[in-house]
PDB file of C-alpha atoms in Angstrom:
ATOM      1  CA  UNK A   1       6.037 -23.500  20.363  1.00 46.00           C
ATOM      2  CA  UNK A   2       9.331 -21.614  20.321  1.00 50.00           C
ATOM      3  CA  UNK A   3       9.062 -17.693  21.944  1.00 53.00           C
ATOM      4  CA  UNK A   4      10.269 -15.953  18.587  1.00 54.00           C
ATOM      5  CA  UNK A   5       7.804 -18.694  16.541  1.00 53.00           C
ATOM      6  CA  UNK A   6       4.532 -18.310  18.126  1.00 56.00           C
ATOM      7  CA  UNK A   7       5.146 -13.862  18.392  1.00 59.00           C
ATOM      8  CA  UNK A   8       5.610 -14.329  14.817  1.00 54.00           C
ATOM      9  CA  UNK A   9       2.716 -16.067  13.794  1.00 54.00           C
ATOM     10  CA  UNK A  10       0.817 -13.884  16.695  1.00 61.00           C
ATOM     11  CA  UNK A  11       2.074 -10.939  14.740  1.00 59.00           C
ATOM     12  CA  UNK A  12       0.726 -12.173  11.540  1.00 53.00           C
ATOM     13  CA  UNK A  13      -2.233 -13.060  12.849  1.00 56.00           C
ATOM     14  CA  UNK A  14      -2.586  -9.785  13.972  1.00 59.00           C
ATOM     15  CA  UNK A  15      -1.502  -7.941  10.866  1.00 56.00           C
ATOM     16  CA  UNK A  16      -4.604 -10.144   9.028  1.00 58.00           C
ATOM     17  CA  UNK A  17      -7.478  -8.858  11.324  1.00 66.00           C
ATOM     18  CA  UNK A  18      -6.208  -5.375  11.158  1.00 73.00           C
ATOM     19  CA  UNK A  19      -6.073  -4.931   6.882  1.00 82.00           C
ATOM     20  CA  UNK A  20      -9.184  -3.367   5.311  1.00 82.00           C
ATOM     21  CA  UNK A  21      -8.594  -4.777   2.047  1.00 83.00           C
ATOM     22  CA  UNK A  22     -11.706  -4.414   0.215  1.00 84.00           C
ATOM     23  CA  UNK A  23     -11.759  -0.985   1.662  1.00 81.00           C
ATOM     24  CA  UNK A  24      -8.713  -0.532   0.172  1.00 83.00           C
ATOM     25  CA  UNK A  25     -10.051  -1.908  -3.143  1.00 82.00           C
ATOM     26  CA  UNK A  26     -12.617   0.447  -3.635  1.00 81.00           C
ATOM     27  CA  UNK A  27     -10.262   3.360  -3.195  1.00 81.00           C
ATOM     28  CA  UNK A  28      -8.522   1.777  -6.664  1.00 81.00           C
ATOM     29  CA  UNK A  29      -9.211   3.633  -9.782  1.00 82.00           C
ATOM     30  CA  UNK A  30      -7.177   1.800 -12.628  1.00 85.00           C
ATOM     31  CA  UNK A  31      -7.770  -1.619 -13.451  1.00 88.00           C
ATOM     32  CA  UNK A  32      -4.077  -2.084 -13.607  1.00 89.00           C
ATOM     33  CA  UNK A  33      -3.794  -1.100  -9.968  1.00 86.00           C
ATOM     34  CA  UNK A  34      -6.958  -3.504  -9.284  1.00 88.00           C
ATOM     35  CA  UNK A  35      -4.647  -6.224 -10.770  1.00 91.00           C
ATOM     36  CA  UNK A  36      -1.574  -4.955  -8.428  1.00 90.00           C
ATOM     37  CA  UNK A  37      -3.293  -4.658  -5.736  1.00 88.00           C
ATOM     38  CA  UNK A  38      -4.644  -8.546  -6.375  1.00 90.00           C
ATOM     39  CA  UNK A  39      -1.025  -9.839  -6.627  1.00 93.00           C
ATOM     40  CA  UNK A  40      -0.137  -7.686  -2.717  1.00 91.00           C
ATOM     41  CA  UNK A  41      -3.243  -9.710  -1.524  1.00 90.00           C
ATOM     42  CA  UNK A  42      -2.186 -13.154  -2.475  1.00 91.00           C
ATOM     43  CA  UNK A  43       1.378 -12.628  -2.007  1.00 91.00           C
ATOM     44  CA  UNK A  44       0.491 -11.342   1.758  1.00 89.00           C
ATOM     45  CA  UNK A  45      -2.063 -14.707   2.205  1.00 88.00           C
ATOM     46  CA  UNK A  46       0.496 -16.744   0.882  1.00 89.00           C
ATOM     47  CA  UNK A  47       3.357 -15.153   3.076  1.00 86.00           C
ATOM     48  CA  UNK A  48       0.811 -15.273   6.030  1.00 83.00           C
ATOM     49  CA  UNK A  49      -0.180 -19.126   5.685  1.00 83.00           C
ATOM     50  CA  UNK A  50       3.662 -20.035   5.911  1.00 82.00           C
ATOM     51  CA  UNK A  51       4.029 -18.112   9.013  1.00 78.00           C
ATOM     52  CA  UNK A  52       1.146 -19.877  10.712  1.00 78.00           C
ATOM     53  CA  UNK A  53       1.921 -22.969   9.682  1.00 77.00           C
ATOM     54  CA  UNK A  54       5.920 -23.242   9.955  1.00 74.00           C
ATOM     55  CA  UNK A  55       6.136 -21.356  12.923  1.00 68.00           C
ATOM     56  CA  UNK A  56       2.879 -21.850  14.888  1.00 65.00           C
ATOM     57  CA  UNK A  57       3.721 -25.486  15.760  1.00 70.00           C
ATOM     58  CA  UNK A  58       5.857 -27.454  17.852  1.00 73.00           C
ATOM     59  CA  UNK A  59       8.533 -29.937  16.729  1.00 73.00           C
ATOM     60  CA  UNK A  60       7.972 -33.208  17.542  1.00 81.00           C
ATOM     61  CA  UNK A  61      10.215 -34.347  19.965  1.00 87.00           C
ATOM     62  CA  UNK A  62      12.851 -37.095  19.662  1.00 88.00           C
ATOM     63  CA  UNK A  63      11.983 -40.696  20.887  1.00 89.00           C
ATOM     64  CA  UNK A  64      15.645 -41.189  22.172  1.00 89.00           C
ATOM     65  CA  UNK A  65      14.924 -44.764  23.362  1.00 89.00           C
ATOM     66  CA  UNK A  66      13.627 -45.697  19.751  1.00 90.00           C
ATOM     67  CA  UNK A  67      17.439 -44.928  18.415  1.00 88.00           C
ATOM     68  CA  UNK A  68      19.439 -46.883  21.721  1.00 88.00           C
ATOM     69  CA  UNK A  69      17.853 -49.932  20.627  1.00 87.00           C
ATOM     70  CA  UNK A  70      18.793 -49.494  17.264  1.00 84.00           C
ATOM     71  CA  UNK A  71      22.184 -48.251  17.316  1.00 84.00           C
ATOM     72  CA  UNK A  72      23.543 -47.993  20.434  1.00 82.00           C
ATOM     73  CA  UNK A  73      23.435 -46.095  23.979  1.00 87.00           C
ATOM     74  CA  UNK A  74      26.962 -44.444  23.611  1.00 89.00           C
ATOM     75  CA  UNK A  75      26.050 -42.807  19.837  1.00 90.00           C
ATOM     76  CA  UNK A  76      22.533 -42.141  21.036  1.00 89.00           C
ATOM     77  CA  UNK A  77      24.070 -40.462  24.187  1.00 90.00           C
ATOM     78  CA  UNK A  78      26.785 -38.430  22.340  1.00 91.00           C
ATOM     79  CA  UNK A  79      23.652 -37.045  19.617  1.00 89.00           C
ATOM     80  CA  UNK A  80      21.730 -36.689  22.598  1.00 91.00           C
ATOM     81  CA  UNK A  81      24.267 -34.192  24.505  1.00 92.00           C
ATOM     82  CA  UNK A  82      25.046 -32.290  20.726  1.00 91.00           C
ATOM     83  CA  UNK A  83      21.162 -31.835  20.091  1.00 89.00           C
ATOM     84  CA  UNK A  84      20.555 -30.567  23.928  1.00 89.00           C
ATOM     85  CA  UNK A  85      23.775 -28.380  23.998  1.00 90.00           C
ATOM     86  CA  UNK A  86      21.931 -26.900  20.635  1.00 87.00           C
ATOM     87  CA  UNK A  87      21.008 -22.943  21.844  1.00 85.00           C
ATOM     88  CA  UNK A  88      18.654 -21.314  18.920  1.00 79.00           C
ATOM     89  CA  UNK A  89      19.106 -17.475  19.395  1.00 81.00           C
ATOM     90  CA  UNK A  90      16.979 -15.145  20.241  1.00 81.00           C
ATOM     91  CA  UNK A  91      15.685 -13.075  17.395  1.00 78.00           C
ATOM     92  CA  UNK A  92      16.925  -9.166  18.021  1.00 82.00           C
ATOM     93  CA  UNK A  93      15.317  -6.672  15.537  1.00 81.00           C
ATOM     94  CA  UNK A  94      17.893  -3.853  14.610  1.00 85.00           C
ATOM     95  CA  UNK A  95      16.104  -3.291  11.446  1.00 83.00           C
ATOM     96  CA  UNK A  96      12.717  -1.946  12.796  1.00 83.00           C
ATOM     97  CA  UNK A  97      14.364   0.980  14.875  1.00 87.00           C
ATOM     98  CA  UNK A  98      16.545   1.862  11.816  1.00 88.00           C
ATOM     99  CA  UNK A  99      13.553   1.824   9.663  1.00 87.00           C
ATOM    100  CA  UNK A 100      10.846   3.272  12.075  1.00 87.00           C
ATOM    101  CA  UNK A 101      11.838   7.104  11.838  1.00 89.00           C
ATOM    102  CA  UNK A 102      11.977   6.840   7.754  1.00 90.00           C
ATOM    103  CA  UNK A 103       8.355   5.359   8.084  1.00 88.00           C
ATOM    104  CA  UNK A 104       6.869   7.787  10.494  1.00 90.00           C
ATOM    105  CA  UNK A 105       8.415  10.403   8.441  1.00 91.00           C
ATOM    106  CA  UNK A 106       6.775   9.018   4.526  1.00 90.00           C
ATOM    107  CA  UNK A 107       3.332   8.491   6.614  1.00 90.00           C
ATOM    108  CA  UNK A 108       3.592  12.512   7.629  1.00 92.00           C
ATOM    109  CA  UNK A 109       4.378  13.110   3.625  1.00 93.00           C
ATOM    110  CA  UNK A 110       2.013  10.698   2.611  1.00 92.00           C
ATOM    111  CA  UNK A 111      -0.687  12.828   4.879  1.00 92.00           C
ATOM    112  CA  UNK A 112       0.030  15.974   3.151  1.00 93.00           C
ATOM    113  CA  UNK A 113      -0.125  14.218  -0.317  1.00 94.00           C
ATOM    114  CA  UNK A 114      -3.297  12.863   0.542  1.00 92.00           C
ATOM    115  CA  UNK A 115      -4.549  16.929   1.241  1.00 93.00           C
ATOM    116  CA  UNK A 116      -2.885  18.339  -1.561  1.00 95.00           C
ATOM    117  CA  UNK A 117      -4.754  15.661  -3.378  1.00 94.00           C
ATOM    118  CA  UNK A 118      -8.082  16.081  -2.255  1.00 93.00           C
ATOM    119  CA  UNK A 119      -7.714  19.699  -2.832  1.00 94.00           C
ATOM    120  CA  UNK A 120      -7.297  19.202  -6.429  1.00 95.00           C
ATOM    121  CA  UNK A 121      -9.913  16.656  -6.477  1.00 94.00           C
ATOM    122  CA  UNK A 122     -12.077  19.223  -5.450  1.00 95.00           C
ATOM    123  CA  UNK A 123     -10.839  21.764  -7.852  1.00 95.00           C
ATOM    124  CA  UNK A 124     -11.282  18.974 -10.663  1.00 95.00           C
ATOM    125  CA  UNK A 125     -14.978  18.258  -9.771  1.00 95.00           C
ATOM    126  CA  UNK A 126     -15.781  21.870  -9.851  1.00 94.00           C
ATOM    127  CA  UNK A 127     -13.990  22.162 -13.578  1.00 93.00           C
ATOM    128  CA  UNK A 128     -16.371  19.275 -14.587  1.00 94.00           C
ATOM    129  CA  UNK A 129     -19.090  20.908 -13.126  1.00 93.00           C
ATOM    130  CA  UNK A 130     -18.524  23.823 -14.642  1.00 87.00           C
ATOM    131  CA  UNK A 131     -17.431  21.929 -18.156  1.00 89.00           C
ATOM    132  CA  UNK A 132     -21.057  20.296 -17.909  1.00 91.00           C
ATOM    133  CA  UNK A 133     -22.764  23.240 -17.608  1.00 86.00           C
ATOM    134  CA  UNK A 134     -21.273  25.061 -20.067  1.00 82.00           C
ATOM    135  CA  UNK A 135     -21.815  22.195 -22.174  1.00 86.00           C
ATOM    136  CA  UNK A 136     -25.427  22.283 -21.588  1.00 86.00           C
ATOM    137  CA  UNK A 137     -25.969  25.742 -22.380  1.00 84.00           C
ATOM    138  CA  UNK A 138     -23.077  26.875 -24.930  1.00 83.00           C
ATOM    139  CA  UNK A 139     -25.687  26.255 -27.619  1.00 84.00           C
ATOM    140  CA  UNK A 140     -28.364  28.659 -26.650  1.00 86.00           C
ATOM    141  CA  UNK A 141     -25.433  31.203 -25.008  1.00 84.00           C
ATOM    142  CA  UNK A 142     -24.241  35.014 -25.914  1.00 87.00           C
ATOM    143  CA  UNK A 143     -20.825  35.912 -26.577  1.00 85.00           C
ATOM    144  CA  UNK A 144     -21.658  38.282 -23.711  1.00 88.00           C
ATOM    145  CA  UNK A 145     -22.601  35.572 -21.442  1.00 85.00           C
ATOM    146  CA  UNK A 146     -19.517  33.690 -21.964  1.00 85.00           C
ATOM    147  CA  UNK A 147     -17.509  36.486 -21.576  1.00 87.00           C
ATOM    148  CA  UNK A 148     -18.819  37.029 -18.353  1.00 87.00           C
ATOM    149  CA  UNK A 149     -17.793  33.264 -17.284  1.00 83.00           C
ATOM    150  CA  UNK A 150     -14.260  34.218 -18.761  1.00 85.00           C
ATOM    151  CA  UNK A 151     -13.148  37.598 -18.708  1.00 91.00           C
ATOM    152  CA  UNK A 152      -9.404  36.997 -19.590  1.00 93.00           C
ATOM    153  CA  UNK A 153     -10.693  35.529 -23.116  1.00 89.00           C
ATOM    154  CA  UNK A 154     -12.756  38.780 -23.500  1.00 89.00           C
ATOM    155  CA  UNK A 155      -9.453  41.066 -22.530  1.00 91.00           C
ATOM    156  CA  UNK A 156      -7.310  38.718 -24.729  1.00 89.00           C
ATOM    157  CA  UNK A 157      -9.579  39.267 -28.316  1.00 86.00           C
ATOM    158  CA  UNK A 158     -10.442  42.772 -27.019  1.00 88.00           C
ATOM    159  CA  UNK A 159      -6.574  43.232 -27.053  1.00 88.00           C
ATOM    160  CA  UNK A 160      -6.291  41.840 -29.972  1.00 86.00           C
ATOM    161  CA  UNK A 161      -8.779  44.099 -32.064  1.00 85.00           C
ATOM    162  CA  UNK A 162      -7.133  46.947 -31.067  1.00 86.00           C
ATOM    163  CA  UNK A 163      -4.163  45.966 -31.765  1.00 84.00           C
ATOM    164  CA  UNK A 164      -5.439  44.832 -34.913  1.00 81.00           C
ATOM    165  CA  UNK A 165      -3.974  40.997 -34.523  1.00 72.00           C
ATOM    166  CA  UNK A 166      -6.265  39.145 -36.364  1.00 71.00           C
ATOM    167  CA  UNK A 167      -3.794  36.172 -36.135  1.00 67.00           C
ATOM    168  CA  UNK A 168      -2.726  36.174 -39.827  1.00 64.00           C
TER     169      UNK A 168
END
């Protein structure tokens, strides 16, 4: 196997073991980014199987005796020198250092969206919380005892009887 071949395919290989993907499924919430996240999944297998099979194996090797009988040793011979005078280059990344300070820089923004986030997730919950019990007991409650959950509305209509605004 070629040097830039097989660290390819070990790469892939690599990048395989090291995804979480049904972790990363449960994290979905909408089914249309269940569906998204299904197309990323077979896209990546599909992307993955071509790298381990193109460039995990070895090309067979010309049987140069095979063509002298048939056509000749001097075209064989002149081929022969073309194919072996053949130099594949070495693959140089200059994308991955362009591209590497960018990254590190959306995974420190993505960090503090992911707090800001939680943060209001954890304002949300207490909302519904709250919603729920209110809910439960809005039937059976007091003006006074909602007015104690929210004094602003109690300032607001208090303002607005004296000021006689009785929104008309």
């Amino acid at each position: 196997m070629s040097g830039a071949g097989k660290k390819v395919a070990d790469v892939a290989v690599k990048a395989t073991k090291g995804i979480d993907w049904d972790g990363m499924g449960k994290l979905l919430v909408s089914e249309e980014a269940r569906k998204e996240f299904s197309k990323l999944r077979v896209a990546f297998d599909e992307v993955n199987h071509t790298l381990q099979t193109k460039f995990s194996q070895e090309p067979e090797p010309i049987d140069w005796e095979y063509y002298r009988k048939g056509i000749g040793n001097r075209l064989v011979d002149m081929y022969k020198e073309a194919y072996d005078s053949i130099e594949i280059p070495k693959f140089v990344d200059t994308v991955t250092p362009q591209y590497k300070p960018k990254f590190e820089a959306l995974l420190v923004e993505l960090k503090e969206a992911e707090k800001i986030s939680l943060k209001e997730s954890e304002r949300l919950e207490k909302e519904i919380a709250e919603t729920r019990e209110l809910k439960e007991k809005i039937a059976t409650m007091t003006a006074d005892e909602y007015f104690e959950k929210h004094p602003e509305l109690k300032k607001k209509f208090d303002d607005e009887i004296r000021n006689d605004y009785w929104g008309y």
